PDB file of C-alpha atoms in Angstrom:
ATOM      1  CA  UNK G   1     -36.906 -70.656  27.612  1.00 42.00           C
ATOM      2  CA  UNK G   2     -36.889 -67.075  27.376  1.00 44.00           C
ATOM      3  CA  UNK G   3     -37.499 -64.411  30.375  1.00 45.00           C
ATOM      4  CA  UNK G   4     -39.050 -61.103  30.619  1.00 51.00           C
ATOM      5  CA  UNK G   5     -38.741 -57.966  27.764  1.00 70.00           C
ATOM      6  CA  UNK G   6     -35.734 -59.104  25.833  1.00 77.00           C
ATOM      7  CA  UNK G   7     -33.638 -56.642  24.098  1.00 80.00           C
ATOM      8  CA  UNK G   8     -32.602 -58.980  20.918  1.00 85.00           C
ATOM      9  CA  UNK G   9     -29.672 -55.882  19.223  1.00 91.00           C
ATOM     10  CA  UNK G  10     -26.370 -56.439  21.166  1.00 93.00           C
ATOM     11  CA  UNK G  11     -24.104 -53.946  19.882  1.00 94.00           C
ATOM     12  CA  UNK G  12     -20.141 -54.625  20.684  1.00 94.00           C
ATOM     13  CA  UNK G  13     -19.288 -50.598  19.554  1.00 96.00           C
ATOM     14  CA  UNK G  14     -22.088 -49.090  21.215  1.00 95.00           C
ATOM     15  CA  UNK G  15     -24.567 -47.067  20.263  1.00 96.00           C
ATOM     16  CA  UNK G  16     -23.295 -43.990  22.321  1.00 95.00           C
ATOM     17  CA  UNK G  17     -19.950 -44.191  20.751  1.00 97.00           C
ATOM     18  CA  UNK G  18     -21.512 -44.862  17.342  1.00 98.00           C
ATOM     19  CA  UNK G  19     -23.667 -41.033  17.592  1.00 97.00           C
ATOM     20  CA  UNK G  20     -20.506 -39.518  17.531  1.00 97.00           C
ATOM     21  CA  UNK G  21     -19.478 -40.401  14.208  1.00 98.00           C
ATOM     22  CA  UNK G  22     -23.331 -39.447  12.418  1.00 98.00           C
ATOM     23  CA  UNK G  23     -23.331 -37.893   9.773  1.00 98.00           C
ATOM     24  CA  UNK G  24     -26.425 -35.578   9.995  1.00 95.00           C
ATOM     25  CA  UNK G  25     -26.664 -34.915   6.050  1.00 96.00           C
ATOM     26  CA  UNK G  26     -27.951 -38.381   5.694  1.00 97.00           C
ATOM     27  CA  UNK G  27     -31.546 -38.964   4.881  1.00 95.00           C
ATOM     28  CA  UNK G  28     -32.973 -42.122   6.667  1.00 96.00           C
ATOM     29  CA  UNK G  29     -30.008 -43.383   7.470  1.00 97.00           C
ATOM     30  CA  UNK G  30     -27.047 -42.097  10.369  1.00 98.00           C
ATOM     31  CA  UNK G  31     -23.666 -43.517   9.548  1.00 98.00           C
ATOM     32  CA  UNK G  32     -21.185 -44.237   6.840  1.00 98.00           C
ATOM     33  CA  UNK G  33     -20.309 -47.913   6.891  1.00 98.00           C
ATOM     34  CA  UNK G  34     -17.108 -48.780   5.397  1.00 98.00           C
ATOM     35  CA  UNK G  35     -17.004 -52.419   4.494  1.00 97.00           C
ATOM     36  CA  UNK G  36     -13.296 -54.373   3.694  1.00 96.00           C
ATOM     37  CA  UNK G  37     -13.810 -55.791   0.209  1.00 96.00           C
ATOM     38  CA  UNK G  38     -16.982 -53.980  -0.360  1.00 97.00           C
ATOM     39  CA  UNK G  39     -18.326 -50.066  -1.439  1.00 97.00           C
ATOM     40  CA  UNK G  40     -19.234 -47.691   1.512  1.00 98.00           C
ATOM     41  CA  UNK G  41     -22.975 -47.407   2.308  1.00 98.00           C
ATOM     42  CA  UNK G  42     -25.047 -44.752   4.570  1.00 98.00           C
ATOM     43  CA  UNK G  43     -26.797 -47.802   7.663  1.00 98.00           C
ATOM     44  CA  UNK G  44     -28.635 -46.882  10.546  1.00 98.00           C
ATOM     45  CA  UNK G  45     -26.661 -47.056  13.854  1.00 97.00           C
ATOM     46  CA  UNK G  46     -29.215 -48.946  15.541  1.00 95.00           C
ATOM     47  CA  UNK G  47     -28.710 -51.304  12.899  1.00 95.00           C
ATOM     48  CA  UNK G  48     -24.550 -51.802  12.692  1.00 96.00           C
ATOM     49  CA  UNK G  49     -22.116 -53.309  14.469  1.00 95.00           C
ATOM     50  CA  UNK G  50     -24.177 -55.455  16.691  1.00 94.00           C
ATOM     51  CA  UNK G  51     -25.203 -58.842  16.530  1.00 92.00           C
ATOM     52  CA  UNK G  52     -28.590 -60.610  17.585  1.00 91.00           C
ATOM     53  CA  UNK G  53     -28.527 -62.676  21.212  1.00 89.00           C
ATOM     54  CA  UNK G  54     -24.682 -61.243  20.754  1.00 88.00           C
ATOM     55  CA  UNK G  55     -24.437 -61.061  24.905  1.00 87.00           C
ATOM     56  CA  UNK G  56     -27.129 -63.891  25.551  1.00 86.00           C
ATOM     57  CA  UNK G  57     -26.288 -66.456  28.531  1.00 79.00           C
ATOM     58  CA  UNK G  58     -27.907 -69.764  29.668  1.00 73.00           C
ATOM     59  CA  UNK G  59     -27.545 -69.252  33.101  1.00 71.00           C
ATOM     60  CA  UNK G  60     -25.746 -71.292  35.575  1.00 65.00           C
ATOM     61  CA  UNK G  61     -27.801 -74.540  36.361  1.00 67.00           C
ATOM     62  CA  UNK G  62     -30.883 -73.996  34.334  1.00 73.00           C
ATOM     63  CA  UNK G  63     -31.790 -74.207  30.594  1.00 68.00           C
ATOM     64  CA  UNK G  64     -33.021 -70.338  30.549  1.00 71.00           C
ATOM     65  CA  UNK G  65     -31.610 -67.795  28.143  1.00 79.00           C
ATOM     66  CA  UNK G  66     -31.515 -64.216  29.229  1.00 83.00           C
ATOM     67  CA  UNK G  67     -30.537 -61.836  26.909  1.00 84.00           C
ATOM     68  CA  UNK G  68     -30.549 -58.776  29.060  1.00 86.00           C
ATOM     69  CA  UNK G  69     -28.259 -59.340  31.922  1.00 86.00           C
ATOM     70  CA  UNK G  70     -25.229 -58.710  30.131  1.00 88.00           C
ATOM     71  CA  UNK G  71     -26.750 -55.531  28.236  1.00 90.00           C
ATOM     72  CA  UNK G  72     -27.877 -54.414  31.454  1.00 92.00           C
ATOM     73  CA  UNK G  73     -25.112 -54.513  33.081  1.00 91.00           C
ATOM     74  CA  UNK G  74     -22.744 -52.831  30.223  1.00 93.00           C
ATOM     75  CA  UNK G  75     -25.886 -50.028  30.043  1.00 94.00           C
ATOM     76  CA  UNK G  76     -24.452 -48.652  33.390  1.00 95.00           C
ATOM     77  CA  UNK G  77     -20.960 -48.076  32.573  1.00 95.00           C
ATOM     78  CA  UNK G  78     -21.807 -46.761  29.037  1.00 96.00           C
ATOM     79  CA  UNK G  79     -24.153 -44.243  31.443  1.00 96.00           C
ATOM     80  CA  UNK G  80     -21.538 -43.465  33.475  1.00 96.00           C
ATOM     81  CA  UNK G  81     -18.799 -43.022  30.743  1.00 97.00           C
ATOM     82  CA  UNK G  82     -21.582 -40.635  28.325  1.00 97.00           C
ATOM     83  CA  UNK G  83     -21.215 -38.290  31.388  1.00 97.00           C
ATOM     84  CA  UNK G  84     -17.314 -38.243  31.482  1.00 97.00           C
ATOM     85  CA  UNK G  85     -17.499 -37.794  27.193  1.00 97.00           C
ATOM     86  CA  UNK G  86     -20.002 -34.364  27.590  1.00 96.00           C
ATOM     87  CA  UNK G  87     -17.291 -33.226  29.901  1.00 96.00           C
ATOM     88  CA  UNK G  88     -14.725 -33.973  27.102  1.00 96.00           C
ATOM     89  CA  UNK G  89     -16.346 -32.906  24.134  1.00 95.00           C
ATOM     90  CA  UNK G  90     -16.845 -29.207  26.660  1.00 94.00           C
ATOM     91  CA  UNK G  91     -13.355 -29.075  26.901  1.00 93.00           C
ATOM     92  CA  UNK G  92     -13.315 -29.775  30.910  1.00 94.00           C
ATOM     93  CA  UNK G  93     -10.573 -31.151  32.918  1.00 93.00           C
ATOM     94  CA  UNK G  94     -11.593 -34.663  33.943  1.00 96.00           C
ATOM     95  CA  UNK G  95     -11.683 -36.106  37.712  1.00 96.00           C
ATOM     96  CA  UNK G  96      -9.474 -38.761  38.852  1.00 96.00           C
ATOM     97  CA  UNK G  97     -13.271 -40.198  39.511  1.00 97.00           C
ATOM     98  CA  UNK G  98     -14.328 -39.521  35.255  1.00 97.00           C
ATOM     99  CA  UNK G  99     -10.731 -41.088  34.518  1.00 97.00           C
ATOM    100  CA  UNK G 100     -11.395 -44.433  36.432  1.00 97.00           C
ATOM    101  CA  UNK G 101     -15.288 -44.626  35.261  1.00 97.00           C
ATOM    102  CA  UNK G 102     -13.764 -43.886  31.332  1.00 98.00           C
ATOM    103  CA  UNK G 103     -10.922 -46.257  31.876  1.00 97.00           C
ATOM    104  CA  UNK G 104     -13.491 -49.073  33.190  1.00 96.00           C
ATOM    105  CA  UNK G 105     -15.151 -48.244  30.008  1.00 97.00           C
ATOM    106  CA  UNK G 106     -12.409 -49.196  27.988  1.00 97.00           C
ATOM    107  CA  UNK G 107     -11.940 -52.402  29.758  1.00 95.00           C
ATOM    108  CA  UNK G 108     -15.004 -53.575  28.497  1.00 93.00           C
ATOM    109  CA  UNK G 109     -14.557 -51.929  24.675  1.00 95.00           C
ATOM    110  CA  UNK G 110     -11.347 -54.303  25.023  1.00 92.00           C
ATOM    111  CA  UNK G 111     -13.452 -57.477  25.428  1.00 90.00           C
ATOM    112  CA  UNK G 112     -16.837 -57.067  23.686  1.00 91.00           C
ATOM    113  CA  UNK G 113     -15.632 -57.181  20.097  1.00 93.00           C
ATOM    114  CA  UNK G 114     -15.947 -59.684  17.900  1.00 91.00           C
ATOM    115  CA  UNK G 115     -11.932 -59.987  17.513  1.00 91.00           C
ATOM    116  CA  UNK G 116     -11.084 -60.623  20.922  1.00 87.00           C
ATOM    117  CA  UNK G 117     -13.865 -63.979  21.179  1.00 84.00           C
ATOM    118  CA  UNK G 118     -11.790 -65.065  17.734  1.00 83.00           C
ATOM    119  CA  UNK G 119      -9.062 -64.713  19.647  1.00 77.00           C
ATOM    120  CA  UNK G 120     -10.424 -66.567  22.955  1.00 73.00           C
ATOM    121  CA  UNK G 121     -11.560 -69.396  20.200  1.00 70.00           C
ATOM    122  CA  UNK G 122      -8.226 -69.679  19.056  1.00 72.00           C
ATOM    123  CA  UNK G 123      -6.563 -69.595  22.443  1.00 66.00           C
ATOM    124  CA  UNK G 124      -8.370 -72.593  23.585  1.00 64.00           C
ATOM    125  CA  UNK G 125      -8.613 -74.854  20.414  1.00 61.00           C
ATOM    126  CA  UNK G 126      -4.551 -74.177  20.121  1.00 64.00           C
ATOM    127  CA  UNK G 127      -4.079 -76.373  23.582  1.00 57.00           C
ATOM    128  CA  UNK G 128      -7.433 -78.204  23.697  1.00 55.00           C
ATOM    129  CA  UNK G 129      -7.142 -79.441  19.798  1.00 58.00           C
ATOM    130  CA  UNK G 130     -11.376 -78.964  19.701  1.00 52.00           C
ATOM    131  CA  UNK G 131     -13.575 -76.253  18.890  1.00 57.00           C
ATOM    132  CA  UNK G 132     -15.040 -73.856  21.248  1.00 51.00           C
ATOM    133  CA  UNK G 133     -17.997 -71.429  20.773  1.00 55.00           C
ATOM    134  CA  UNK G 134     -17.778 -67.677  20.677  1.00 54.00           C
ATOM    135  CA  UNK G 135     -20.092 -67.862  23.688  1.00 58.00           C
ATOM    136  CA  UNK G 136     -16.629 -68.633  25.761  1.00 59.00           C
ATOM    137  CA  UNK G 137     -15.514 -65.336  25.255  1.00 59.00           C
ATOM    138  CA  UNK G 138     -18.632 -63.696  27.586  1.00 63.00           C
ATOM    139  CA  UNK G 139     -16.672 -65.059  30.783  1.00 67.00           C
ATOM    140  CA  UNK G 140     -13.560 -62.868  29.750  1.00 68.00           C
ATOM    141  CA  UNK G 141     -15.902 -59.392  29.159  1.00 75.00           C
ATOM    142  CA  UNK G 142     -14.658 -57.326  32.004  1.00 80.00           C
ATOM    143  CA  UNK G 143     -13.176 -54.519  33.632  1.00 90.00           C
ATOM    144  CA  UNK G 144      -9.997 -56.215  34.880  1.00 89.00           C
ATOM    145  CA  UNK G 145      -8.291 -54.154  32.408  1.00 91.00           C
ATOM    146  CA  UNK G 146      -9.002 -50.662  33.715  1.00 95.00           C
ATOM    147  CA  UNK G 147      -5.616 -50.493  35.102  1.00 95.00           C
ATOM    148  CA  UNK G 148      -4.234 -50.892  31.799  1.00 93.00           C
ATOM    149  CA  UNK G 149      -5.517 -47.396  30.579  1.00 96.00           C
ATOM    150  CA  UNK G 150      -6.113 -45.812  34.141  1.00 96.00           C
ATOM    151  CA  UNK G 151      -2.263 -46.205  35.176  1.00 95.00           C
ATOM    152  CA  UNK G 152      -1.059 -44.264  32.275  1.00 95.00           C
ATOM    153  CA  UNK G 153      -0.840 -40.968  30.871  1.00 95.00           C
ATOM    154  CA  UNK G 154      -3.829 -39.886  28.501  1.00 97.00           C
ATOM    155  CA  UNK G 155      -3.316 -37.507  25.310  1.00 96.00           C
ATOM    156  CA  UNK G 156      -6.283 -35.798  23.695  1.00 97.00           C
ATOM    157  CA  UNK G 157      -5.511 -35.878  19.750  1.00 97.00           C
ATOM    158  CA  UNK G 158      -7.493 -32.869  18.031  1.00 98.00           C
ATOM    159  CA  UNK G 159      -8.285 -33.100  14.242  1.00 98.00           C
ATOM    160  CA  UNK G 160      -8.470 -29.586  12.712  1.00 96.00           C
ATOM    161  CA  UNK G 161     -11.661 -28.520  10.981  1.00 93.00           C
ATOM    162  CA  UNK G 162     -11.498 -29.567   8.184  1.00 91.00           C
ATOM    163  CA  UNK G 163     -10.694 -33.424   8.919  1.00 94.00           C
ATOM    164  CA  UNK G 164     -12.094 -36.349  11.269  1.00 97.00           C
ATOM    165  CA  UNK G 165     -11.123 -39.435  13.033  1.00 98.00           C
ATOM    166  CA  UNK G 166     -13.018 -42.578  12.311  1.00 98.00           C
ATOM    167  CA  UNK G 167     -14.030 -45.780  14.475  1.00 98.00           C
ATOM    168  CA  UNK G 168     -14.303 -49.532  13.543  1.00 97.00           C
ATOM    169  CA  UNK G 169     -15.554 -52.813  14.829  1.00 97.00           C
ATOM    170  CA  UNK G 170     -12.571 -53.074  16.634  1.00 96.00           C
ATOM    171  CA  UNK G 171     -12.605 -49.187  17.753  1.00 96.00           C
ATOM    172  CA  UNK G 172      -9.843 -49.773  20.892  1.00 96.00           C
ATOM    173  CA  UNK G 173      -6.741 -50.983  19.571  1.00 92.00           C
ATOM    174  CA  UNK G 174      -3.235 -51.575  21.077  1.00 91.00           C
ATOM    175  CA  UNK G 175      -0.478 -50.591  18.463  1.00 88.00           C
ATOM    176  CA  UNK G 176       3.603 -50.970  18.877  1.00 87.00           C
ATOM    177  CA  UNK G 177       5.287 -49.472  16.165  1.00 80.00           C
ATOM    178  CA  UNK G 178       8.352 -47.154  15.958  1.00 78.00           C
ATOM    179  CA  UNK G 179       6.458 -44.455  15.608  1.00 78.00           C
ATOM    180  CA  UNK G 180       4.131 -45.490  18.142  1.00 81.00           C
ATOM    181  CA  UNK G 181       3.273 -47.734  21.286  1.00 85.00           C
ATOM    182  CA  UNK G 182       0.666 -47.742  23.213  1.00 92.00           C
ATOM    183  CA  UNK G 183      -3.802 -47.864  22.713  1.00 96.00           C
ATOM    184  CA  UNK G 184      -5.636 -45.888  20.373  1.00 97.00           C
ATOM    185  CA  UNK G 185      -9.750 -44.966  20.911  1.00 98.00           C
ATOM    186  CA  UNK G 186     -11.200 -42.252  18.829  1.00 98.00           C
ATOM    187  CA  UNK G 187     -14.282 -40.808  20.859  1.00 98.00           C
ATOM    188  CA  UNK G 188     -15.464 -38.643  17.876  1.00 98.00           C
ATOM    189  CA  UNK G 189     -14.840 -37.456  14.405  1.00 98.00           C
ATOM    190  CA  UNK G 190     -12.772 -34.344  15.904  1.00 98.00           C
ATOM    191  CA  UNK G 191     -11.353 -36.380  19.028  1.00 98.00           C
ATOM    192  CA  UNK G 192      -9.092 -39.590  19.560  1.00 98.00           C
ATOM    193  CA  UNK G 193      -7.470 -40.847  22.927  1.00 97.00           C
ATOM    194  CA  UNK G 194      -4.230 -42.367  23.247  1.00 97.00           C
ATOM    195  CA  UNK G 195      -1.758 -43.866  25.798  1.00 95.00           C
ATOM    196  CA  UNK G 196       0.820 -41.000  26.486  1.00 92.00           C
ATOM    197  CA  UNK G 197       4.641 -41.873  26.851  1.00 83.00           C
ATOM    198  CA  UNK G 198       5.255 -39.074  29.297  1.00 84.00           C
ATOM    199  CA  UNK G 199       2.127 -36.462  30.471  1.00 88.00           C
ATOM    200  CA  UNK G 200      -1.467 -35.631  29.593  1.00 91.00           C
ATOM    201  CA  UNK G 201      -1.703 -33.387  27.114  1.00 92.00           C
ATOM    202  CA  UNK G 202      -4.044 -32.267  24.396  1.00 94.00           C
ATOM    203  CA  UNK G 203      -2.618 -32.369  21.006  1.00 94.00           C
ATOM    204  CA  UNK G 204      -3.990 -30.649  17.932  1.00 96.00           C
ATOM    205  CA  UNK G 205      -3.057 -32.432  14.666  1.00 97.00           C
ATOM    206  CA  UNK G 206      -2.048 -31.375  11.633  1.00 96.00           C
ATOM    207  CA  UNK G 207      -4.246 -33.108   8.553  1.00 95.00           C
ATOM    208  CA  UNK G 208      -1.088 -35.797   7.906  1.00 95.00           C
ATOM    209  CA  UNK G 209      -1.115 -36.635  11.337  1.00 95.00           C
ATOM    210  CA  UNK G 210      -5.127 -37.180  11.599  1.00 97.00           C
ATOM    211  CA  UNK G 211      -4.872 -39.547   8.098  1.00 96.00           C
ATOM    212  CA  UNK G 212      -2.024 -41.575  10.484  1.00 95.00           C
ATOM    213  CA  UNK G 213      -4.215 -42.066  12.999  1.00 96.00           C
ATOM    214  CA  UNK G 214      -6.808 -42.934  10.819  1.00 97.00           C
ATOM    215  CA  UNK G 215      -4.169 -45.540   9.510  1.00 95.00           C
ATOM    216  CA  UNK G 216      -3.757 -47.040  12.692  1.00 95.00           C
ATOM    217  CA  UNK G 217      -7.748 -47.936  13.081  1.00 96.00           C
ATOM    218  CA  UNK G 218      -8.151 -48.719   9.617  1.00 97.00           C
ATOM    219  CA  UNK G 219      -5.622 -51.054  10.274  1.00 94.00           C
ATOM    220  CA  UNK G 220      -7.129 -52.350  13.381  1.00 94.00           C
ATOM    221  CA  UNK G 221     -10.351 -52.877  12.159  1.00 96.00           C
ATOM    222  CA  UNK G 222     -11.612 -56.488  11.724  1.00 94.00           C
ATOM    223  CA  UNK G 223     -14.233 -55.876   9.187  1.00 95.00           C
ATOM    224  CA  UNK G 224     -16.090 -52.880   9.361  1.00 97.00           C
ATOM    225  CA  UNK G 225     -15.128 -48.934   9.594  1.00 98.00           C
ATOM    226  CA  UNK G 226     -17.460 -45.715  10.251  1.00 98.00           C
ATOM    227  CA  UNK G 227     -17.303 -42.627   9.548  1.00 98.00           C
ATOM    228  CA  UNK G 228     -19.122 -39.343   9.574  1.00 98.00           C
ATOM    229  CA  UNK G 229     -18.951 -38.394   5.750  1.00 97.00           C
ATOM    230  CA  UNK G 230     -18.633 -40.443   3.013  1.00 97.00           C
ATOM    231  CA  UNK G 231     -14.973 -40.475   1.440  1.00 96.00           C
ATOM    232  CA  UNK G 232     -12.749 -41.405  -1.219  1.00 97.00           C
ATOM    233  CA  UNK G 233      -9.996 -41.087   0.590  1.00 96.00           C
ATOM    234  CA  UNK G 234     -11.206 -43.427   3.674  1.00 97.00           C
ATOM    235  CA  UNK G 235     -12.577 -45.995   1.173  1.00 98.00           C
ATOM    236  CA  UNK G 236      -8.783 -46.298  -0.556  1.00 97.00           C
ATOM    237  CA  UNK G 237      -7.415 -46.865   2.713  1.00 97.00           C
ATOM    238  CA  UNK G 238     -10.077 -49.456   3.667  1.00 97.00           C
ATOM    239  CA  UNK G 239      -9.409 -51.704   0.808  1.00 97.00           C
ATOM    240  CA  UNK G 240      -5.228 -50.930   0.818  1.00 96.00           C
ATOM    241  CA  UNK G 241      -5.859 -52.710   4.579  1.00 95.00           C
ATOM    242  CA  UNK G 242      -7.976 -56.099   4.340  1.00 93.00           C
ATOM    243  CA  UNK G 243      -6.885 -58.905   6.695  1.00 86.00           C
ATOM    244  CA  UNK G 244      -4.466 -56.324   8.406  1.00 83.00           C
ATOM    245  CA  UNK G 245      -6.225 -56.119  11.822  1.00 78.00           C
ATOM    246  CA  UNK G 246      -3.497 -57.409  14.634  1.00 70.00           C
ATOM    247  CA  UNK G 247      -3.093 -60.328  16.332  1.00 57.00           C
ATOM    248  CA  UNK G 248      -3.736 -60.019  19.898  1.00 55.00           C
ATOM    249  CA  UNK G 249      -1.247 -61.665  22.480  1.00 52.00           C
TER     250      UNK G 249
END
């Protein structure tokens, strides 16, 4: 049993973060879709990294799907966070308000990908020794992480002009390495957020510094990576990194 006007397209990046990173040379098409194991292709946005009936529930009781409760509810706080990324993107000084409605943002990045409900699967077939759906993981999609990013310091990384971050199917990801620990989000092609050891800053980059953070969500990325142009540089490091993305904990 279905219920009312069903929106079918779940994406787990979403659309709003996905605009960023178009790439408005294209013809028909709005992205560049890096694939691990495969050539790079131009795909509509509307069309990439989403799944059908991705956020669909039975709910509670009944035997009725709704698709739209879930994408509903995730539509307000990617309305609320689109505000707070203007404000970035004008160069403003967020609120303390923008930080928390950002951070609950996050939260939710955290849970909706495809990697964390493998992760969820594993957990519970580890202890359980039988096999759980995906589906599981929709319980777990929630903002009970927004301390984790609103407690801490925030840096602003800058690419120069002539360079650009790129995003992935697993676009937030938590890193510790010597050269660094903390979470990594890039909001656009010239802007990333991180975790800051010690204040809030805004950083500009130098080009070997933009092609290590690139590294670091290359190397997160589960499957998929976009990106506003179309690269051979990117594609190299795509294919150097298959099967690289982190095991969570």
């Amino acid at each position: 049993v279905n219920t009312g006007s069903e929106k079918v397209k779940h994406h787990f990046n979403p659309q709003l973060s996905l605009r960023k990173f178009r790439d408005s040379t294209l013809e028909g098409y709005d992205i560049w879709q890096y694939e691990k194991g495969e050539l790079p292709k131009p795909v509509l946005i509307e069309k990439t990294a989403m799944q059908e009936n991705y956020n669909t529930v039975i709910l509670a009781g009944t035997q009725i799907e709704n698709k739209n409760i879930i994408e509903d509810a995730l539509q307000q706080y990617e309305s609320k966070a689109g505000g707070v990324l203007k404000a970035i993107e004008s160069g403003e000084q967020i609120s303390t308000k923008q930080k928390l409605q950002l951070s609950e943002f996050l939260s939710l990045q955290l849970t909706r990908v495809p990697k964390f409900r493998d992760w969820v699967v594993e957990k519970c077939k580890q202890p359980f020794r039988m096999e759980f759906s995906p589906d599981a993981a929709l319980g777990l999609l929630d903002t009970k992480h927004t301390h984790f990013f609103n407690d801490v310091k925030w840096e602003f990384l800058i690419a120069p002009d002539h360079a650009g971050f790129v995003t992935s199917d697993n676009p937030l990801s938590i890193h510790d390495r010597p050269n660094f620990s903390g979470w990594l989000y890039p909001l656009s092609p010239r802007i990333a957020l991180a975790s800051s050891a010690d204040e809030n800053r805004v950083r500009q980059l130098e080009l070997n510094h933009v092609d290590q953070t690139n590294l670091f969500i290359i190397q997160a990325a589960q499957r998929f990576v976009y990106a506003s142009q179309k690269s051979d540089t990117i594609q190299k490091m795509v294919q150097k990194h298959i099967n690289t993305s982190p095991y969570i904990r």
